[in-house]
PDB file of C-alpha atoms and ligand atoms in Angstrom:
ATOM      1  CA  MET Z   1      42.898  20.060-123.233  1.00  0.00           C
ATOM      2  CA  THR Z   2      43.457  16.348-122.526  1.00  0.00           C
ATOM      3  CA  ALA Z   3      40.553  14.820-120.612  1.00  0.00           C
ATOM      4  CA  PRO Z   4      41.189  13.279-117.184  1.00  0.00           C
ATOM      5  CA  ILE Z   5      41.996   9.571-117.269  1.00  0.00           C
ATOM      6  CA  LEU Z   6      39.947   7.659-114.680  1.00  0.00           C
ATOM      7  CA  ARG Z   7      41.212   4.237-113.719  1.00  0.00           C
ATOM      8  CA  ASN Z   8      38.695   2.958-111.237  1.00  0.00           C
ATOM      9  CA  LEU Z   9      34.973   2.654-110.848  1.00  0.00           C
ATOM     10  CA  ASP Z  10      34.747   4.790-107.697  1.00  0.00           C
ATOM     11  CA  GLU Z  11      36.332   7.761-109.492  1.00  0.00           C
ATOM     12  CA  LEU Z  12      34.032   7.221-112.457  1.00  0.00           C
ATOM     13  CA  ARG Z  13      30.903   6.985-110.304  1.00  0.00           C
ATOM     14  CA  ALA Z  14      31.846  10.135-108.343  1.00  0.00           C
ATOM     15  CA  ILE Z  15      31.931  12.166-111.543  1.00  0.00           C
ATOM     16  CA  THR Z  16      28.898  10.608-113.300  1.00  0.00           C
ATOM     17  CA  THR Z  17      26.787  11.079-110.137  1.00  0.00           C
ATOM     18  CA  GLN Z  18      27.602  14.810-110.183  1.00  0.00           C
ATOM     19  CA  TRP Z  19      26.670  15.047-113.863  1.00  0.00           C
ATOM     20  CA  SER Z  20      23.397  13.170-113.401  1.00  0.00           C
ATOM     21  CA  ARG Z  21      22.455  15.316-110.384  1.00  0.00           C
ATOM     22  CA  ALA Z  22      23.033  18.405-112.532  1.00  0.00           C
ATOM     23  CA  GLY Z  23      20.613  16.942-115.113  1.00  0.00           C
ATOM     24  CA  GLN Z  24      23.343  16.441-117.718  1.00  0.00           C
ATOM     25  CA  SER Z  25      23.069  13.660-120.290  1.00  0.00           C
ATOM     26  CA  ILE Z  26      26.005  11.273-120.654  1.00  0.00           C
ATOM     27  CA  GLY Z  27      27.273   9.664-123.868  1.00  0.00           C
ATOM     28  CA  VAL Z  28      29.715   6.760-123.874  1.00  0.00           C
ATOM     29  CA  VAL Z  29      31.992   5.527-126.649  1.00  0.00           C
ATOM     30  CA  PRO Z  30      33.312   2.064-125.756  1.00  0.00           C
ATOM     31  CA  THR Z  31      36.677   1.291-127.407  1.00  0.00           C
ATOM     32  CA  MET Z  32      39.722  -0.907-127.016  1.00  0.00           C
ATOM     33  CA  GLY Z  33      42.028   2.036-127.797  1.00  0.00           C
ATOM     34  CA  ALA Z  34      44.391   2.375-130.793  1.00  0.00           C
ATOM     35  CA  LEU Z  35      41.996   5.108-131.864  1.00  0.00           C
ATOM     36  CA  HIS Z  36      41.586   6.084-135.505  1.00  0.00           C
ATOM     37  CA  ALA Z  37      39.307   8.501-137.376  1.00  0.00           C
ATOM     38  CA  GLY Z  38      36.384   6.051-137.071  1.00  0.00           C
ATOM     39  CA  HIS Z  39      36.548   6.179-133.259  1.00  0.00           C
ATOM     40  CA  LEU Z  40      36.963   9.954-133.306  1.00  0.00           C
ATOM     41  CA  SER Z  41      33.792  10.270-135.407  1.00  0.00           C
ATOM     42  CA  LEU Z  42      31.936   8.339-132.662  1.00  0.00           C
ATOM     43  CA  ALA Z  43      33.324  10.683-130.001  1.00  0.00           C
ATOM     44  CA  GLU Z  44      32.248  13.653-132.141  1.00  0.00           C
ATOM     45  CA  ALA Z  45      28.728  12.206-132.509  1.00  0.00           C
ATOM     46  CA  ALA Z  46      28.586  11.759-128.718  1.00  0.00           C
ATOM     47  CA  ARG Z  47      29.874  15.328-128.246  1.00  0.00           C
ATOM     48  CA  ALA Z  48      27.095  16.642-130.509  1.00  0.00           C
ATOM     49  CA  GLY Z  49      24.380  14.552-128.836  1.00  0.00           C
ATOM     50  CA  CYS Z  50      25.195  14.651-125.111  1.00  0.00           C
ATOM     51  CA  ASP Z  51      26.202  17.125-122.379  1.00  0.00           C
ATOM     52  CA  ARG Z  52      29.033  14.883-121.161  1.00  0.00           C
ATOM     53  CA  VAL Z  53      31.146  12.355-123.057  1.00  0.00           C
ATOM     54  CA  ILE Z  54      33.131   9.409-121.711  1.00  0.00           C
ATOM     55  CA  VAL Z  55      35.408   7.348-123.966  1.00  0.00           C
ATOM     56  CA  THR Z  56      36.284   3.979-122.460  1.00  0.00           C
ATOM     57  CA  ILE Z  57      39.507   2.165-123.329  1.00  0.00           C
ATOM     58  CA  PHE Z  58      39.664  -1.455-122.214  1.00  0.00           C
ATOM     59  CA  VAL Z  59      41.344  -4.279-124.113  1.00  0.00           C
ATOM     60  CA  ASN Z  60      38.832  -6.926-123.148  1.00  0.00           C
ATOM     61  CA  PRO Z  61      40.512 -10.323-122.680  1.00  0.00           C
ATOM     62  CA  LYS Z  62      37.177 -12.155-122.811  1.00  0.00           C
ATOM     63  CA  GLN Z  63      36.556 -11.300-126.458  1.00  0.00           C
ATOM     64  CA  PHE Z  64      39.849 -12.581-127.874  1.00  0.00           C
ATOM     65  CA  ASN Z  65      39.909 -16.126-129.243  1.00  0.00           C
ATOM     66  CA  ASN Z  66      43.655 -16.102-129.606  1.00  0.00           C
ATOM     67  CA  PRO Z  67      46.042 -15.267-126.692  1.00  0.00           C
ATOM     68  CA  GLU Z  68      48.677 -14.020-129.156  1.00  0.00           C
ATOM     69  CA  ASP Z  69      46.194 -11.558-130.656  1.00  0.00           C
ATOM     70  CA  LEU Z  70      45.451 -10.254-127.157  1.00  0.00           C
ATOM     71  CA  ALA Z  71      49.156  -9.913-126.296  1.00  0.00           C
ATOM     72  CA  ASN Z  72      49.872  -8.084-129.583  1.00  0.00           C
ATOM     73  CA  TYR Z  73      46.888  -5.747-129.398  1.00  0.00           C
ATOM     74  CA  PRO Z  74      48.273  -2.174-129.550  1.00  0.00           C
ATOM     75  CA  ARG Z  75      48.115  -0.239-126.267  1.00  0.00           C
ATOM     76  CA  THR Z  76      48.516   3.451-127.075  1.00  0.00           C
ATOM     77  CA  GLU Z  77      46.709   5.176-124.224  1.00  0.00           C
ATOM     78  CA  PHE Z  78      48.623   8.466-124.241  1.00  0.00           C
ATOM     79  CA  ASP Z  79      48.400   8.857-128.034  1.00  0.00           C
ATOM     80  CA  ASP Z  80      44.699   8.037-127.745  1.00  0.00           C
ATOM     81  CA  ALA Z  81      44.206  10.763-125.119  1.00  0.00           C
ATOM     82  CA  ALA Z  82      46.022  13.271-127.365  1.00  0.00           C
ATOM     83  CA  LYS Z  83      43.794  12.322-130.341  1.00  0.00           C
ATOM     84  CA  LEU Z  84      40.682  12.865-128.225  1.00  0.00           C
ATOM     85  CA  ALA Z  85      41.794  16.295-126.951  1.00  0.00           C
ATOM     86  CA  PRO Z  86      40.462  18.285-129.962  1.00  0.00           C
ATOM     87  CA  VAL Z  87      37.064  16.564-129.652  1.00  0.00           C
ATOM     88  CA  GLY Z  88      36.750  17.823-126.076  1.00  0.00           C
ATOM     89  CA  VAL Z  89      35.575  14.650-124.307  1.00  0.00           C
ATOM     90  CA  ASP Z  90      34.996  14.961-120.547  1.00  0.00           C
ATOM     91  CA  ALA Z  91      36.633  11.766-119.278  1.00  0.00           C
ATOM     92  CA  ILE Z  92      38.595   8.774-120.521  1.00  0.00           C
ATOM     93  CA  TYR Z  93      37.821   5.657-118.496  1.00  0.00           C
ATOM     94  CA  VAL Z  94      40.710   3.171-118.604  1.00  0.00           C
ATOM     95  CA  PRO Z  95      39.744   0.544-116.034  1.00  0.00           C
ATOM     96  CA  GLY Z  96      42.227  -2.033-114.829  1.00  0.00           C
ATOM     97  CA  PRO Z  97      41.091  -5.643-115.372  1.00  0.00           C
ATOM     98  CA  ASP Z  98      40.040  -5.888-111.688  1.00  0.00           C
ATOM     99  CA  GLN Z  99      37.554  -3.031-112.199  1.00  0.00           C
ATOM    100  CA  ILE Z 100      35.745  -5.033-114.872  1.00  0.00           C
ATOM    101  CA  TYR Z 101      36.384  -8.617-113.788  1.00  0.00           C
ATOM    102  CA  PRO Z 102      36.986  -8.585-110.026  1.00  0.00           C
ATOM    103  CA  ASP Z 103      38.137 -11.763-108.301  1.00  0.00           C
ATOM    104  CA  GLY Z 104      35.473 -14.429-108.513  1.00  0.00           C
ATOM    105  CA  PHE Z 105      33.692 -12.781-111.466  1.00  0.00           C
ATOM    106  CA  ALA Z 106      31.274 -15.488-112.651  1.00  0.00           C
ATOM    107  CA  THR Z 107      28.698 -13.844-114.908  1.00  0.00           C
ATOM    108  CA  ASN Z 108      28.414 -14.258-118.640  1.00  0.00           C
ATOM    109  CA  VAL Z 109      26.060 -12.210-120.815  1.00  0.00           C
ATOM    110  CA  SER Z 110      25.149 -14.203-123.887  1.00  0.00           C
ATOM    111  CA  VAL Z 111      22.815 -13.097-126.684  1.00  0.00           C
ATOM    112  CA  THR Z 112      21.502 -16.028-128.692  1.00  0.00           C
ATOM    113  CA  GLY Z 113      20.343 -16.108-132.319  1.00  0.00           C
ATOM    114  CA  LEU Z 114      22.053 -12.990-133.645  1.00  0.00           C
ATOM    115  CA  THR Z 115      25.397 -14.449-132.606  1.00  0.00           C
ATOM    116  CA  ASP Z 116      25.043 -17.871-134.256  1.00  0.00           C
ATOM    117  CA  VAL Z 117      26.226 -16.710-137.680  1.00  0.00           C
ATOM    118  CA  MET Z 118      29.107 -14.862-139.364  1.00  0.00           C
ATOM    119  CA  GLU Z 119      31.476 -13.513-136.662  1.00  0.00           C
ATOM    120  CA  GLY Z 120      29.836 -15.860-134.144  1.00  0.00           C
ATOM    121  CA  GLU Z 121      30.637 -18.847-136.316  1.00  0.00           C
ATOM    122  CA  PHE Z 122      34.258 -17.940-136.965  1.00  0.00           C
ATOM    123  CA  ARG Z 123      35.114 -16.438-133.558  1.00  0.00           C
ATOM    124  CA  PRO Z 124      33.596 -18.750-130.914  1.00  0.00           C
ATOM    125  CA  GLY Z 125      33.060 -17.013-127.576  1.00  0.00           C
ATOM    126  CA  HIS Z 126      33.884 -13.587-129.014  1.00  0.00           C
ATOM    127  CA  PHE Z 127      30.383 -12.159-128.744  1.00  0.00           C
ATOM    128  CA  ASP Z 128      29.833 -13.396-125.165  1.00  0.00           C
ATOM    129  CA  GLY Z 129      32.979 -11.455-124.297  1.00  0.00           C
ATOM    130  CA  VAL Z 130      31.653  -8.376-126.100  1.00  0.00           C
ATOM    131  CA  SER Z 131      28.162  -8.460-124.568  1.00  0.00           C
ATOM    132  CA  THR Z 132      29.525  -9.095-121.069  1.00  0.00           C
ATOM    133  CA  VAL Z 133      31.980  -6.192-121.167  1.00  0.00           C
ATOM    134  CA  VAL Z 134      29.566  -3.820-122.902  1.00  0.00           C
ATOM    135  CA  ALA Z 135      26.846  -4.578-120.310  1.00  0.00           C
ATOM    136  CA  LYS Z 136      29.386  -3.733-117.584  1.00  0.00           C
ATOM    137  CA  LEU Z 137      30.466  -0.521-119.323  1.00  0.00           C
ATOM    138  CA  PHE Z 138      26.849   0.573-119.836  1.00  0.00           C
ATOM    139  CA  LEU Z 139      26.090   0.008-116.145  1.00  0.00           C
ATOM    140  CA  GLN Z 140      29.350   1.461-114.842  1.00  0.00           C
ATOM    141  CA  THR Z 141      29.109   4.668-116.873  1.00  0.00           C
ATOM    142  CA  ALA Z 142      25.316   5.031-116.382  1.00  0.00           C
ATOM    143  CA  ALA Z 143      25.306   6.633-119.834  1.00  0.00           C
ATOM    144  CA  ASP Z 144      22.126   7.739-121.587  1.00  0.00           C
ATOM    145  CA  ARG Z 145      23.511   7.030-125.054  1.00  0.00           C
ATOM    146  CA  ALA Z 146      26.196   4.731-126.418  1.00  0.00           C
ATOM    147  CA  TYR Z 147      27.871   5.196-129.798  1.00  0.00           C
ATOM    148  CA  PHE Z 148      29.021   2.283-131.956  1.00  0.00           C
ATOM    149  CA  GLY Z 149      30.271   2.108-135.547  1.00  0.00           C
ATOM    150  CA  GLN Z 150      28.255   0.331-138.225  1.00  0.00           C
ATOM    151  CA  LYS Z 151      31.526  -1.190-139.401  1.00  0.00           C
ATOM    152  CA  ASP Z 152      31.013  -3.880-136.721  1.00  0.00           C
ATOM    153  CA  TYR Z 153      27.420  -4.303-137.790  1.00  0.00           C
ATOM    154  CA  GLN Z 154      26.722  -7.607-136.056  1.00  0.00           C
ATOM    155  CA  GLN Z 155      28.188  -6.191-132.837  1.00  0.00           C
ATOM    156  CA  LEU Z 156      25.905  -3.156-133.166  1.00  0.00           C
ATOM    157  CA  MET Z 157      22.835  -5.411-133.517  1.00  0.00           C
ATOM    158  CA  LEU Z 158      23.979  -7.515-130.584  1.00  0.00           C
ATOM    159  CA  VAL Z 159      24.552  -4.665-128.105  1.00  0.00           C
ATOM    160  CA  THR Z 160      21.246  -3.074-129.119  1.00  0.00           C
ATOM    161  CA  ARG Z 161      19.425  -6.344-128.410  1.00  0.00           C
ATOM    162  CA  MET Z 162      21.337  -6.909-125.162  1.00  0.00           C
ATOM    163  CA  ALA Z 163      20.479  -3.440-123.774  1.00  0.00           C
ATOM    164  CA  ARG Z 164      16.835  -3.923-124.705  1.00  0.00           C
ATOM    165  CA  ASP Z 165      16.599  -7.445-123.283  1.00  0.00           C
ATOM    166  CA  LEU Z 166      18.243  -6.431-119.988  1.00  0.00           C
ATOM    167  CA  ASP Z 167      16.243  -3.178-119.647  1.00  0.00           C
ATOM    168  CA  ILE Z 168      19.433  -1.131-119.491  1.00  0.00           C
ATOM    169  CA  PRO Z 169      18.154   2.436-119.953  1.00  0.00           C
ATOM    170  CA  ILE Z 170      20.511   3.453-122.720  1.00  0.00           C
ATOM    171  CA  GLU Z 171      19.993   4.380-126.369  1.00  0.00           C
ATOM    172  CA  VAL Z 172      22.419   2.618-128.706  1.00  0.00           C
ATOM    173  CA  VAL Z 173      23.337   4.898-131.618  1.00  0.00           C
ATOM    174  CA  GLY Z 174      24.858   3.340-134.759  1.00  0.00           C
ATOM    175  CA  CYS Z 175      27.175   5.685-136.673  1.00  0.00           C
ATOM    176  CA  PRO Z 176      28.306   5.413-140.324  1.00  0.00           C
ATOM    177  CA  THR Z 177      31.511   3.558-141.177  1.00  0.00           C
ATOM    178  CA  VAL Z 178      34.415   5.926-141.786  1.00  0.00           C
ATOM    179  CA  ARG Z 179      36.438   4.969-144.857  1.00  0.00           C
ATOM    180  CA  GLU Z 180      39.878   5.708-146.287  1.00  0.00           C
ATOM    181  CA  PRO Z 181      39.770   7.693-149.557  1.00  0.00           C
ATOM    182  CA  SER Z 182      40.214   4.281-151.273  1.00  0.00           C
ATOM    183  CA  GLY Z 183      36.918   3.078-149.770  1.00  0.00           C
ATOM    184  CA  LEU Z 184      38.607   0.710-147.300  1.00  0.00           C
ATOM    185  CA  ALA Z 185      36.788   0.776-143.950  1.00  0.00           C
ATOM    186  CA  MET Z 186      38.958   2.283-141.198  1.00  0.00           C
ATOM    187  CA  SER Z 187      40.250  -0.307-138.749  1.00  0.00           C
ATOM    188  CA  SER Z 188      43.171  -0.565-136.337  1.00  0.00           C
ATOM    189  CA  ARG Z 189      44.033  -3.737-138.290  1.00  0.00           C
ATOM    190  CA  ASN Z 190      44.756  -1.747-141.487  1.00  0.00           C
ATOM    191  CA  LEU Z 191      48.044  -0.688-139.867  1.00  0.00           C
ATOM    192  CA  ARG Z 192      49.230  -4.279-140.237  1.00  0.00           C
ATOM    193  CA  LEU Z 193      48.738  -4.305-144.034  1.00  0.00           C
ATOM    194  CA  SER Z 194      51.602  -3.703-146.491  1.00  0.00           C
ATOM    195  CA  ASN Z 195      51.128  -0.964-149.129  1.00  0.00           C
ATOM    196  CA  ASP Z 196      50.260  -3.657-151.649  1.00  0.00           C
ATOM    197  CA  GLY Z 197      47.833  -5.239-149.166  1.00  0.00           C
ATOM    198  CA  LEU Z 198      46.165  -1.863-148.619  1.00  0.00           C
ATOM    199  CA  THR Z 199      45.674  -1.408-152.370  1.00  0.00           C
ATOM    200  CA  ARG Z 200      44.264  -4.917-152.774  1.00  0.00           C
ATOM    201  CA  ALA Z 201      42.064  -4.651-149.672  1.00  0.00           C
ATOM    202  CA  ALA Z 202      40.446  -1.540-151.142  1.00  0.00           C
ATOM    203  CA  ARG Z 203      38.785  -3.829-153.753  1.00  0.00           C
ATOM    204  CA  LEU Z 204      36.445  -5.218-151.071  1.00  0.00           C
ATOM    205  CA  ASN Z 205      34.140  -2.212-150.955  1.00  0.00           C
ATOM    206  CA  PRO Z 206      33.586  -1.801-154.754  1.00  0.00           C
ATOM    207  CA  ILE Z 207      32.973  -5.547-155.139  1.00  0.00           C
ATOM    208  CA  MET Z 208      30.339  -5.346-152.396  1.00  0.00           C
ATOM    209  CA  GLN Z 209      28.865  -2.189-153.922  1.00  0.00           C
ATOM    210  CA  HIS Z 210      28.562  -3.885-157.325  1.00  0.00           C
ATOM    211  CA  VAL Z 211      26.582  -6.761-155.767  1.00  0.00           C
ATOM    212  CA  ALA Z 212      24.363  -4.249-153.919  1.00  0.00           C
ATOM    213  CA  ASP Z 213      23.709  -2.388-157.206  1.00  0.00           C
ATOM    214  CA  GLU Z 214      22.811  -5.621-159.021  1.00  0.00           C
ATOM    215  CA  LEU Z 215      20.480  -6.652-156.177  1.00  0.00           C
ATOM    216  CA  ALA Z 216      18.767  -3.269-156.497  1.00  0.00           C
ATOM    217  CA  LYS Z 217      18.149  -4.090-160.197  1.00  0.00           C
ATOM    218  CA  GLY Z 218      16.437  -7.374-159.225  1.00  0.00           C
ATOM    219  CA  GLY Z 219      19.422  -9.769-159.162  1.00  0.00           C
ATOM    220  CA  THR Z 220      19.524 -12.649-156.688  1.00  0.00           C
ATOM    221  CA  PHE Z 221      22.267 -13.377-154.204  1.00  0.00           C
ATOM    222  CA  ALA Z 222      22.257 -17.025-155.330  1.00  0.00           C
ATOM    223  CA  VAL Z 223      23.575 -15.801-158.695  1.00  0.00           C
ATOM    224  CA  LEU Z 224      25.722 -12.862-157.541  1.00  0.00           C
ATOM    225  CA  GLY Z 225      27.392 -14.238-154.398  1.00  0.00           C
ATOM    226  CA  GLU Z 226      29.843 -16.810-155.785  1.00  0.00           C
ATOM    227  CA  PRO Z 227      31.256 -14.613-158.609  1.00  0.00           C
ATOM    228  CA  ALA Z 228      31.798 -11.818-156.074  1.00  0.00           C
ATOM    229  CA  LYS Z 229      33.734 -14.204-153.803  1.00  0.00           C
ATOM    230  CA  ALA Z 230      35.828 -15.273-156.819  1.00  0.00           C
ATOM    231  CA  GLN Z 231      36.597 -11.598-157.505  1.00  0.00           C
ATOM    232  CA  LEU Z 232      37.765 -11.197-153.914  1.00  0.00           C
ATOM    233  CA  VAL Z 233      40.101 -14.158-154.322  1.00  0.00           C
ATOM    234  CA  ASP Z 234      41.397 -12.644-157.610  1.00  0.00           C
ATOM    235  CA  ALA Z 235      42.033  -9.392-155.742  1.00  0.00           C
ATOM    236  CA  GLY Z 236      44.300 -11.311-153.320  1.00  0.00           C
ATOM    237  CA  PHE Z 237      41.922 -12.114-150.455  1.00  0.00           C
ATOM    238  CA  LYS Z 238      42.463 -15.527-148.873  1.00  0.00           C
ATOM    239  CA  ASP Z 239      39.817 -17.423-146.927  1.00  0.00           C
ATOM    240  CA  VAL Z 240      36.667 -15.460-147.613  1.00  0.00           C
ATOM    241  CA  GLU Z 241      35.055 -16.590-144.350  1.00  0.00           C
ATOM    242  CA  TYR Z 242      31.653 -15.231-145.230  1.00  0.00           C
ATOM    243  CA  PHE Z 243      30.055 -13.032-147.844  1.00  0.00           C
ATOM    244  CA  ASP Z 244      26.356 -12.897-146.982  1.00  0.00           C
ATOM    245  CA  LEU Z 245      23.166 -11.007-147.718  1.00  0.00           C
ATOM    246  CA  ARG Z 246      21.156 -10.712-144.509  1.00  0.00           C
ATOM    247  CA  CYS Z 247      18.132  -8.960-143.081  1.00  0.00           C
ATOM    248  CA  ALA Z 248      19.373  -5.686-141.537  1.00  0.00           C
ATOM    249  CA  THR Z 249      17.648  -6.365-138.199  1.00  0.00           C
ATOM    250  CA  SER Z 250      17.279 -10.127-137.651  1.00  0.00           C
ATOM    251  CA  LEU Z 251      20.417 -11.071-139.656  1.00  0.00           C
ATOM    252  CA  ALA Z 252      18.439 -13.908-141.282  1.00  0.00           C
ATOM    253  CA  ALA Z 253      19.926 -14.937-144.652  1.00  0.00           C
ATOM    254  CA  LEU Z 254      18.189 -13.463-147.721  1.00  0.00           C
ATOM    255  CA  ASP Z 255      18.362 -14.156-151.441  1.00  0.00           C
ATOM    256  CA  THR Z 256      16.802 -10.837-152.456  1.00  0.00           C
ATOM    257  CA  PRO Z 257      16.398  -7.669-150.399  1.00  0.00           C
ATOM    258  CA  THR Z 258      12.709  -8.089-149.647  1.00  0.00           C
ATOM    259  CA  ARG Z 259      13.410  -6.138-146.444  1.00  0.00           C
ATOM    260  CA  PRO Z 260      16.139  -3.569-145.638  1.00  0.00           C
ATOM    261  CA  ALA Z 261      19.248  -5.731-145.883  1.00  0.00           C
ATOM    262  CA  ARG Z 262      22.974  -5.725-145.402  1.00  0.00           C
ATOM    263  CA  LEU Z 263      25.812  -7.305-147.340  1.00  0.00           C
ATOM    264  CA  LEU Z 264      28.491  -8.436-144.902  1.00  0.00           C
ATOM    265  CA  ALA Z 265      31.917  -9.937-145.502  1.00  0.00           C
ATOM    266  CA  ALA Z 266      34.990 -11.177-143.655  1.00  0.00           C
ATOM    267  CA  ALA Z 267      38.151 -12.159-145.494  1.00  0.00           C
ATOM    268  CA  TRP Z 268      41.887 -12.363-144.913  1.00  0.00           C
ATOM    269  CA  MET Z 269      44.425 -10.166-146.662  1.00  0.00           C
ATOM    270  CA  ASP Z 270      48.165 -10.435-145.915  1.00  0.00           C
ATOM    271  CA  GLY Z 271      47.392 -12.445-142.746  1.00  0.00           C
ATOM    272  CA  VAL Z 272      45.014  -9.725-141.514  1.00  0.00           C
ATOM    273  CA  ARG Z 273      41.322 -10.444-141.010  1.00  0.00           C
ATOM    274  CA  LEU Z 274      39.173  -7.641-142.461  1.00  0.00           C
ATOM    275  CA  ILE Z 275      35.410  -7.150-142.209  1.00  0.00           C
ATOM    276  CA  ASP Z 276      33.054  -4.775-143.970  1.00  0.00           C
ATOM    277  CA  ASN Z 277      29.348  -4.355-144.648  1.00  0.00           C
ATOM    278  CA  ILE Z 278      27.066  -2.082-146.653  1.00  0.00           C
ATOM    279  CA  ALA Z 279      23.363  -1.330-146.627  1.00  0.00           C
ATOM    280  CA  VAL Z 280      21.127  -2.783-149.333  1.00  0.00           C
ATOM    281  CA  PRO Z 281      17.793  -0.960-149.536  1.00  0.00           C
ATOM    282  CA  ALA Z 282      14.607  -3.033-149.732  1.00  0.00           C
ATOM    283  CA  LEU Z 283      13.234  -3.508-153.250  1.00  0.00           C
TER     284      LEU Z 283
HETATM  285  O1  PAF T 301      34.388  -2.682-130.958  1.00  0.00           O
HETATM  286  C1  PAF T 301      35.208  -2.734-130.011  1.00  0.00           C
HETATM  287  O2  PAF T 301      36.230  -2.042-129.994  1.00  0.00           O
HETATM  288  C2  PAF T 301      34.933  -3.682-128.859  1.00  0.00           C
HETATM  289  O3  PAF T 301      34.319  -4.858-129.303  1.00  0.00           O
HETATM  290  C3  PAF T 301      34.122  -3.036-127.706  1.00  0.00           C
HETATM  291  C4  PAF T 301      32.736  -2.647-128.178  1.00  0.00           C
HETATM  292  C5  PAF T 301      34.842  -1.810-127.197  1.00  0.00           C
HETATM  293  C6  PAF T 301      33.968  -4.022-126.558  1.00  0.00           C
HETATM  294  O4  PAF T 301      35.202  -4.385-126.030  1.00  0.00           O
END
């Protein structure tokens, strides 16, 4: 059965208050809609871990750097609700902009440090938009747990830090990236790739995996990084914005995985910006 769609905060609070009074735990999956298998895996994880599950759908204007990107962002609410039906979520919260940013809204949540690099460098203002809306969604849903994909690894680190710093009583759960059979990380943006672009984009993951394997054998990123970027360009990627080895928690740059680490990349294929990351175990 399709879950009820709630469009305002009063309706949401009425239902979450009942659940909390009944002692039921609440899981939230924040999304911007255009749901794919990656999002559904988050909803399934929430379903397995909580008594009640809310999926939020809000295309957050504050996190877009480009007005055209915002205007073109797919809005597929009814398809999204149909995709969620088999998972059995309890509510879909689709707030209007006034429910998130009422007239006179003047607060900005900004996490420093973690946001200075990678996505933060190439998408100025993006992470303030993310942390502000996610703080609102955490507080509005009063959820006990929130589920995010590791695909947006820097975002996952950021919302974890934000909840901790602001004493929001919520556990942030990071879930594995869901991939196409080709290894390409699932993303709503993949829909904008041609068939040829999809084939070429699938090279990203094996190139990253090769670097991770060489690091595990004692290689250094100083030696491995540039050839890997050249391979991405050969595969058809344009503008490799970053290809970094970083500490898995602080996101400080590393040359060797002396601590649990992450390889992270952003690059353009066919005019579509793709990101991916993989774990690199500590030596
Ligand atoms: O990852 C996303 O879809 C968005 O950044 C999020 C977390 C829903 C905030 O708008």
